[in-house]
Tab-separated table of C-alpha atoms and ligand atoms in Angstrom:
chain	number	residue	atom	x	y	z
A	16	MET	CA	39.337	-23.402	-5.152
A	17	GLN	CA	38.180	-25.259	-2.040
A	18	PHE	CA	38.225	-29.030	-2.570
A	19	ILE	CA	34.425	-29.355	-2.237
A	20	ASP	CA	34.014	-26.635	-4.872
A	21	VAL	CA	36.294	-28.523	-7.260
A	22	LEU	CA	34.063	-31.588	-6.768
A	23	LYS	CA	30.919	-29.540	-7.383
A	24	GLU	CA	32.348	-27.650	-10.331
A	25	ARG	CA	33.637	-30.687	-12.265
A	26	HIS	CA	31.220	-31.747	-14.941
A	27	SER	CA	31.377	-33.376	-18.334
A	28	CYS	CA	32.161	-30.666	-20.849
A	29	ARG	CA	31.029	-31.464	-24.386
A	30	SER	CA	31.934	-28.242	-26.155
A	31	TYR	CA	35.388	-26.629	-26.147
A	32	LEU	CA	36.963	-23.398	-27.324
A	33	PRO	CA	39.742	-23.970	-29.881
A	34	THR	CA	42.316	-22.269	-27.580
A	35	PRO	CA	45.420	-24.520	-27.528
A	36	LEU	CA	46.663	-25.874	-24.196
A	37	SER	CA	50.341	-25.551	-23.351
A	38	ASP	CA	52.508	-28.597	-22.626
A	39	GLU	CA	52.829	-27.189	-19.086
A	40	THR	CA	49.060	-27.380	-18.608
A	41	ILE	CA	48.964	-30.973	-19.897
A	42	LYS	CA	51.816	-31.854	-17.532
A	43	LYS	CA	49.918	-30.359	-14.573
A	44	ILE	CA	46.856	-32.450	-15.451
A	45	VAL	CA	48.837	-35.672	-15.846
A	46	GLU	CA	50.732	-34.843	-12.639
A	47	GLY	CA	47.296	-35.156	-11.018
A	48	ALA	CA	47.079	-38.687	-12.451
A	49	ARG	CA	50.618	-39.505	-11.352
A	50	LEU	CA	49.691	-38.768	-7.736
A	51	ALA	CA	46.681	-41.101	-7.793
A	52	PRO	CA	46.640	-44.226	-5.630
A	53	SER	CA	47.041	-47.596	-7.346
A	54	ALA	CA	46.732	-51.176	-6.201
A	55	LYS	CA	50.109	-52.305	-4.778
A	56	ASN	CA	51.406	-48.964	-6.052
A	57	GLU	CA	51.777	-50.564	-9.475
A	58	GLN	CA	50.873	-47.335	-11.327
A	59	PRO	CA	49.569	-49.352	-14.269
A	60	TRP	CA	49.098	-46.402	-16.624
A	61	LYS	CA	50.588	-44.521	-19.526
A	62	PHE	CA	49.243	-41.363	-21.142
A	63	VAL	CA	49.542	-40.056	-24.674
A	64	CYS	CA	48.318	-36.523	-25.251
A	65	ILE	CA	47.172	-35.447	-28.707
A	66	LYS	CA	47.229	-31.691	-29.226
A	67	THR	CA	47.092	-31.475	-33.003
A	68	GLU	CA	43.963	-30.783	-35.027
A	69	THR	CA	44.775	-33.335	-37.730
A	70	GLU	CA	45.252	-36.188	-35.240
A	71	SER	CA	42.149	-35.209	-33.224
A	72	LYS	CA	40.101	-35.286	-36.413
A	73	GLU	CA	41.554	-38.679	-37.372
A	74	ILE	CA	40.759	-40.148	-33.938
A	75	SER	CA	37.262	-38.718	-34.260
A	76	SER	CA	36.792	-40.220	-37.710
A	77	ILE	CA	38.005	-43.684	-36.592
A	78	MET	CA	35.219	-43.584	-33.968
A	79	ALA	CA	32.578	-42.082	-36.256
A	80	ASN	CA	33.315	-44.612	-39.014
A	81	TYR	CA	32.954	-47.454	-36.543
A	82	TYR	CA	29.518	-46.121	-35.634
A	83	LEU	CA	28.479	-45.714	-39.276
A	84	SER	CA	29.500	-49.264	-40.152
A	85	HIS	CA	27.842	-50.823	-37.077
A	86	LYS	CA	24.754	-48.684	-36.501
A	87	ASP	CA	22.396	-51.213	-38.128
A	88	ASP	CA	23.826	-54.163	-36.196
A	89	PRO	CA	21.274	-55.150	-33.482
A	90	LYS	CA	24.157	-56.059	-31.115
A	91	PHE	CA	25.391	-52.468	-31.318
A	92	ARG	CA	22.033	-50.998	-30.218
A	93	GLY	CA	22.410	-48.628	-27.255
A	94	HIS	CA	25.937	-47.561	-28.205
A	95	ALA	CA	25.122	-44.697	-30.550
A	96	SER	CA	26.809	-42.298	-28.111
A	97	ILE	CA	30.129	-43.167	-29.803
A	98	TYR	CA	29.101	-40.913	-32.687
A	99	ALA	CA	28.330	-37.926	-30.440
A	100	THR	CA	31.585	-38.522	-28.551
A	101	ALA	CA	33.504	-38.658	-31.858
A	102	LYS	CA	32.052	-35.265	-32.823
A	103	ILE	CA	33.217	-33.751	-29.501
A	104	LEU	CA	36.770	-35.048	-30.046
A	105	GLU	CA	36.874	-33.609	-33.551
A	106	SER	CA	37.319	-30.094	-32.224
A	107	CYS	CA	38.658	-30.349	-28.685
A	108	PRO	CA	42.140	-28.871	-28.133
A	109	ALA	CA	43.611	-31.857	-26.286
A	110	ILE	CA	42.837	-35.565	-26.007
A	111	ILE	CA	44.611	-37.596	-23.339
A	112	LEU	CA	44.580	-41.289	-24.240
A	113	VAL	CA	44.907	-43.579	-21.245
A	114	PHE	CA	46.687	-46.909	-21.690
A	115	GLU	CA	47.109	-49.810	-19.302
A	116	ASN	CA	50.661	-51.069	-18.857
A	117	SER	CA	51.141	-54.340	-20.670
A	118	ASP	CA	52.327	-56.147	-17.507
A	119	TYR	CA	48.772	-56.255	-16.120
A	120	ILE	CA	46.841	-57.460	-19.131
A	121	ASP	CA	45.720	-61.094	-18.985
A	122	LYS	CA	47.148	-61.474	-15.491
A	123	ASP	CA	44.894	-62.921	-12.826
A	124	LYS	CA	41.488	-61.324	-12.448
A	125	ILE	CA	42.168	-59.392	-9.231
A	126	ARG	CA	45.240	-57.727	-10.747
A	127	ASN	CA	43.300	-56.900	-13.864
A	128	ILE	CA	40.380	-55.403	-11.925
A	129	SER	CA	42.746	-53.576	-9.585
A	130	ALA	CA	44.606	-52.094	-12.547
A	131	LEU	CA	41.331	-50.802	-13.997
A	132	LEU	CA	40.251	-49.360	-10.637
A	133	SER	CA	43.627	-47.653	-10.302
A	134	ILE	CA	43.325	-46.187	-13.785
A	135	GLY	CA	39.849	-44.913	-12.855
A	136	ALA	CA	41.362	-43.113	-9.872
A	137	ALA	CA	44.043	-41.574	-12.091
A	138	VAL	CA	41.500	-40.374	-14.644
A	139	GLU	CA	39.337	-38.778	-11.950
A	140	HIS	CA	42.435	-37.052	-10.539
A	141	MET	CA	42.994	-35.607	-14.029
A	142	ALA	CA	39.386	-34.400	-14.266
A	143	LEU	CA	39.604	-32.700	-10.863
A	144	THR	CA	42.976	-31.139	-11.688
A	145	ALA	CA	41.548	-29.784	-14.947
A	146	THR	CA	38.621	-28.270	-13.009
A	147	ASP	CA	41.014	-26.700	-10.529
A	148	LEU	CA	42.847	-25.121	-13.483
A	149	GLY	CA	39.544	-23.693	-14.723
A	150	LEU	CA	39.342	-26.139	-17.638
A	151	GLY	CA	36.626	-28.491	-18.814
A	152	SER	CA	37.078	-32.226	-19.280
A	153	LEU	CA	35.184	-35.241	-20.542
A	154	TRP	CA	35.954	-38.799	-19.494
A	155	ILE	CA	35.462	-41.046	-22.517
A	156	ALA	CA	34.938	-44.800	-22.543
A	157	ASP	CA	33.439	-44.865	-26.058
A	158	THR	CA	36.995	-45.374	-27.330
A	159	TYR	CA	36.487	-48.996	-26.208
A	160	PHE	CA	34.901	-49.977	-29.527
A	161	VAL	CA	37.987	-48.946	-31.480
A	162	HIS	CA	40.681	-49.424	-28.835
A	163	LYS	CA	42.811	-51.636	-31.084
A	164	GLU	CA	42.518	-49.287	-34.077
A	165	LEU	CA	43.374	-46.254	-31.936
A	166	SER	CA	46.306	-48.051	-30.323
A	167	THR	CA	47.680	-48.969	-33.771
A	168	TYR	CA	47.159	-45.369	-34.894
A	169	ILE	CA	49.066	-43.993	-31.897
A	170	GLN	CA	51.902	-46.506	-32.270
A	171	LYS	CA	52.273	-45.446	-35.897
A	172	HIS	CA	52.478	-41.802	-34.834
A	173	LEU	CA	55.073	-42.424	-32.154
A	174	ARG	CA	57.323	-44.333	-34.554
A	175	GLY	CA	60.442	-42.359	-35.378
A	176	THR	CA	59.894	-39.963	-32.458
A	177	LYS	CA	61.567	-39.939	-29.027
A	178	TYR	CA	58.523	-41.910	-27.833
A	179	GLU	CA	59.223	-44.897	-30.121
A	180	ASN	CA	58.030	-48.074	-28.299
A	181	PHE	CA	56.337	-45.983	-25.565
A	182	ILE	CA	53.147	-47.852	-26.500
A	183	ASP	CA	53.151	-51.371	-27.947
A	184	ASP	CA	50.529	-54.004	-28.784
A	185	GLY	CA	50.488	-55.014	-25.132
A	186	ASN	CA	49.303	-51.598	-23.960
A	187	ARG	CA	45.519	-51.698	-23.955
A	188	LEU	CA	43.730	-48.387	-24.534
A	189	ILE	CA	41.322	-48.105	-21.595
A	190	CYS	CA	39.723	-44.715	-22.118
A	191	ALA	CA	40.406	-41.121	-23.057
A	192	MET	CA	39.875	-37.659	-21.662
A	193	ALA	CA	39.068	-34.538	-23.633
A	194	VAL	CA	40.366	-31.327	-22.076
A	195	GLY	CA	40.094	-27.681	-22.969
A	196	GLU	CA	38.558	-24.307	-22.282
A	197	ILE	CA	34.837	-24.568	-21.709
A	198	ALA	CA	32.594	-23.221	-24.485
A	199	GLU	CA	29.161	-24.146	-23.155
A	200	PRO	CA	27.015	-23.103	-20.209
A	201	ARG	CA	27.360	-25.372	-17.171
A	202	HIS	CA	24.746	-28.121	-17.009
A	203	VAL	CA	24.027	-29.998	-13.800
A	204	THR	CA	23.308	-33.720	-14.079
A	205	PRO	CA	21.072	-35.245	-11.401
A	206	ARG	CA	22.470	-37.402	-8.631
A	207	LYS	CA	20.807	-40.063	-6.483
A	208	SER	CA	20.214	-38.949	-2.907
A	209	LEU	CA	22.513	-40.119	-0.103
A	210	ASP	CA	19.585	-42.123	1.318
A	211	GLU	CA	19.452	-44.174	-1.880
A	212	ILE	CA	23.135	-45.041	-1.977
A	213	LEU	CA	24.382	-45.127	1.604
A	214	ALA	CA	23.782	-47.494	4.491
A	215	ILE	CA	25.512	-46.746	7.789
A	216	ILE	CA	25.586	-49.639	10.225
A	217	ASN	CA	25.977	-48.482	13.825
A	218	ASN	CA	26.093	-50.548	16.986
B	309	FMN	C1	33.957	-44.242	-17.032
B	309	FMN	C2	33.188	-43.134	-17.725
B	309	FMN	C3	33.044	-43.166	-19.093
B	309	FMN	C4	32.384	-42.144	-19.762
B	309	FMN	N1	32.334	-42.172	-21.129
B	309	FMN	C5	31.734	-41.152	-21.799
B	309	FMN	C6	31.751	-41.120	-23.222
B	309	FMN	O1	32.330	-41.986	-23.888
B	309	FMN	N2	31.128	-40.072	-23.847
B	309	FMN	C7	30.510	-39.071	-23.137
B	309	FMN	O2	29.954	-38.139	-23.750
B	309	FMN	N3	30.498	-39.073	-21.775
B	309	FMN	C8	31.105	-40.074	-21.092
B	309	FMN	N4	31.149	-40.063	-19.715
B	309	FMN	C9	30.544	-38.935	-18.986
B	309	FMN	C10	29.258	-39.323	-18.243
B	309	FMN	O3	28.204	-39.393	-19.161
B	309	FMN	C11	29.002	-38.276	-17.149
B	309	FMN	O4	30.057	-38.324	-16.200
B	309	FMN	C12	27.687	-38.481	-16.393
B	309	FMN	O5	26.583	-38.323	-17.257
B	309	FMN	C13	27.537	-37.492	-15.214
B	309	FMN	O6	27.628	-36.155	-15.681
B	309	FMN	P1	28.760	-35.158	-15.152
B	309	FMN	O7	30.109	-35.756	-15.484
B	309	FMN	O8	28.518	-33.869	-15.911
B	309	FMN	O9	28.584	-34.999	-13.678
B	309	FMN	C14	31.806	-41.071	-19.027
B	309	FMN	C15	31.971	-41.039	-17.644
B	309	FMN	C16	32.658	-42.035	-16.987
B	309	FMN	C17	32.858	-41.960	-15.506
């Protein structure tokens, strides 16, 4: 695919076929992230990919339960999307959880912001790589509300595996990405015009 077509084709996919993704496919997508730029080349990211139905359902239910226990709290108003996002995760074939490396948390503000910007670049690289592979993806920030619970859940799952200590309490969960074969017709979301968002200052 031409690069501009990859940009045009990428969209948030909210319905996936149950077809499993191979480890090779996940590696290609995360290779996209690995090649992303990062502030001072610090590469402040780690990725954990969930490909099992049981774990996807558990992640989904951690998010859904948070919604159900907070939905009547006035401070939570406007965040109901966490429930819809949880339902998408319940049945998507792969969830890539994106963690920040512990070294950057609670450092000075510029390093913290730079780390988040760098992670954003890596996540977008993954979305574009998935599109190039003909797959759908959904960038998810709704994990924010339960980032500690999900981090604890992942740490528990990695215990006793070759990834023991891959994630610890210092690794903050920043966001997630759902990936899989697309099961819904393409929808196009509106964009602001260039005139609204761009100023070019010439001599
Ligand atoms: C940082 C970020 C976080 C997002 N979080 C969510 C989310 O938690 N749930 C969801 O359904 N969509 C989420 N989205 C998808 C946006 O809603 C979507 O990108 C936007 O509406 C534009 O649509 P498009 O991606 O199809 O072009 C997120 C997108 C970004 C960039």
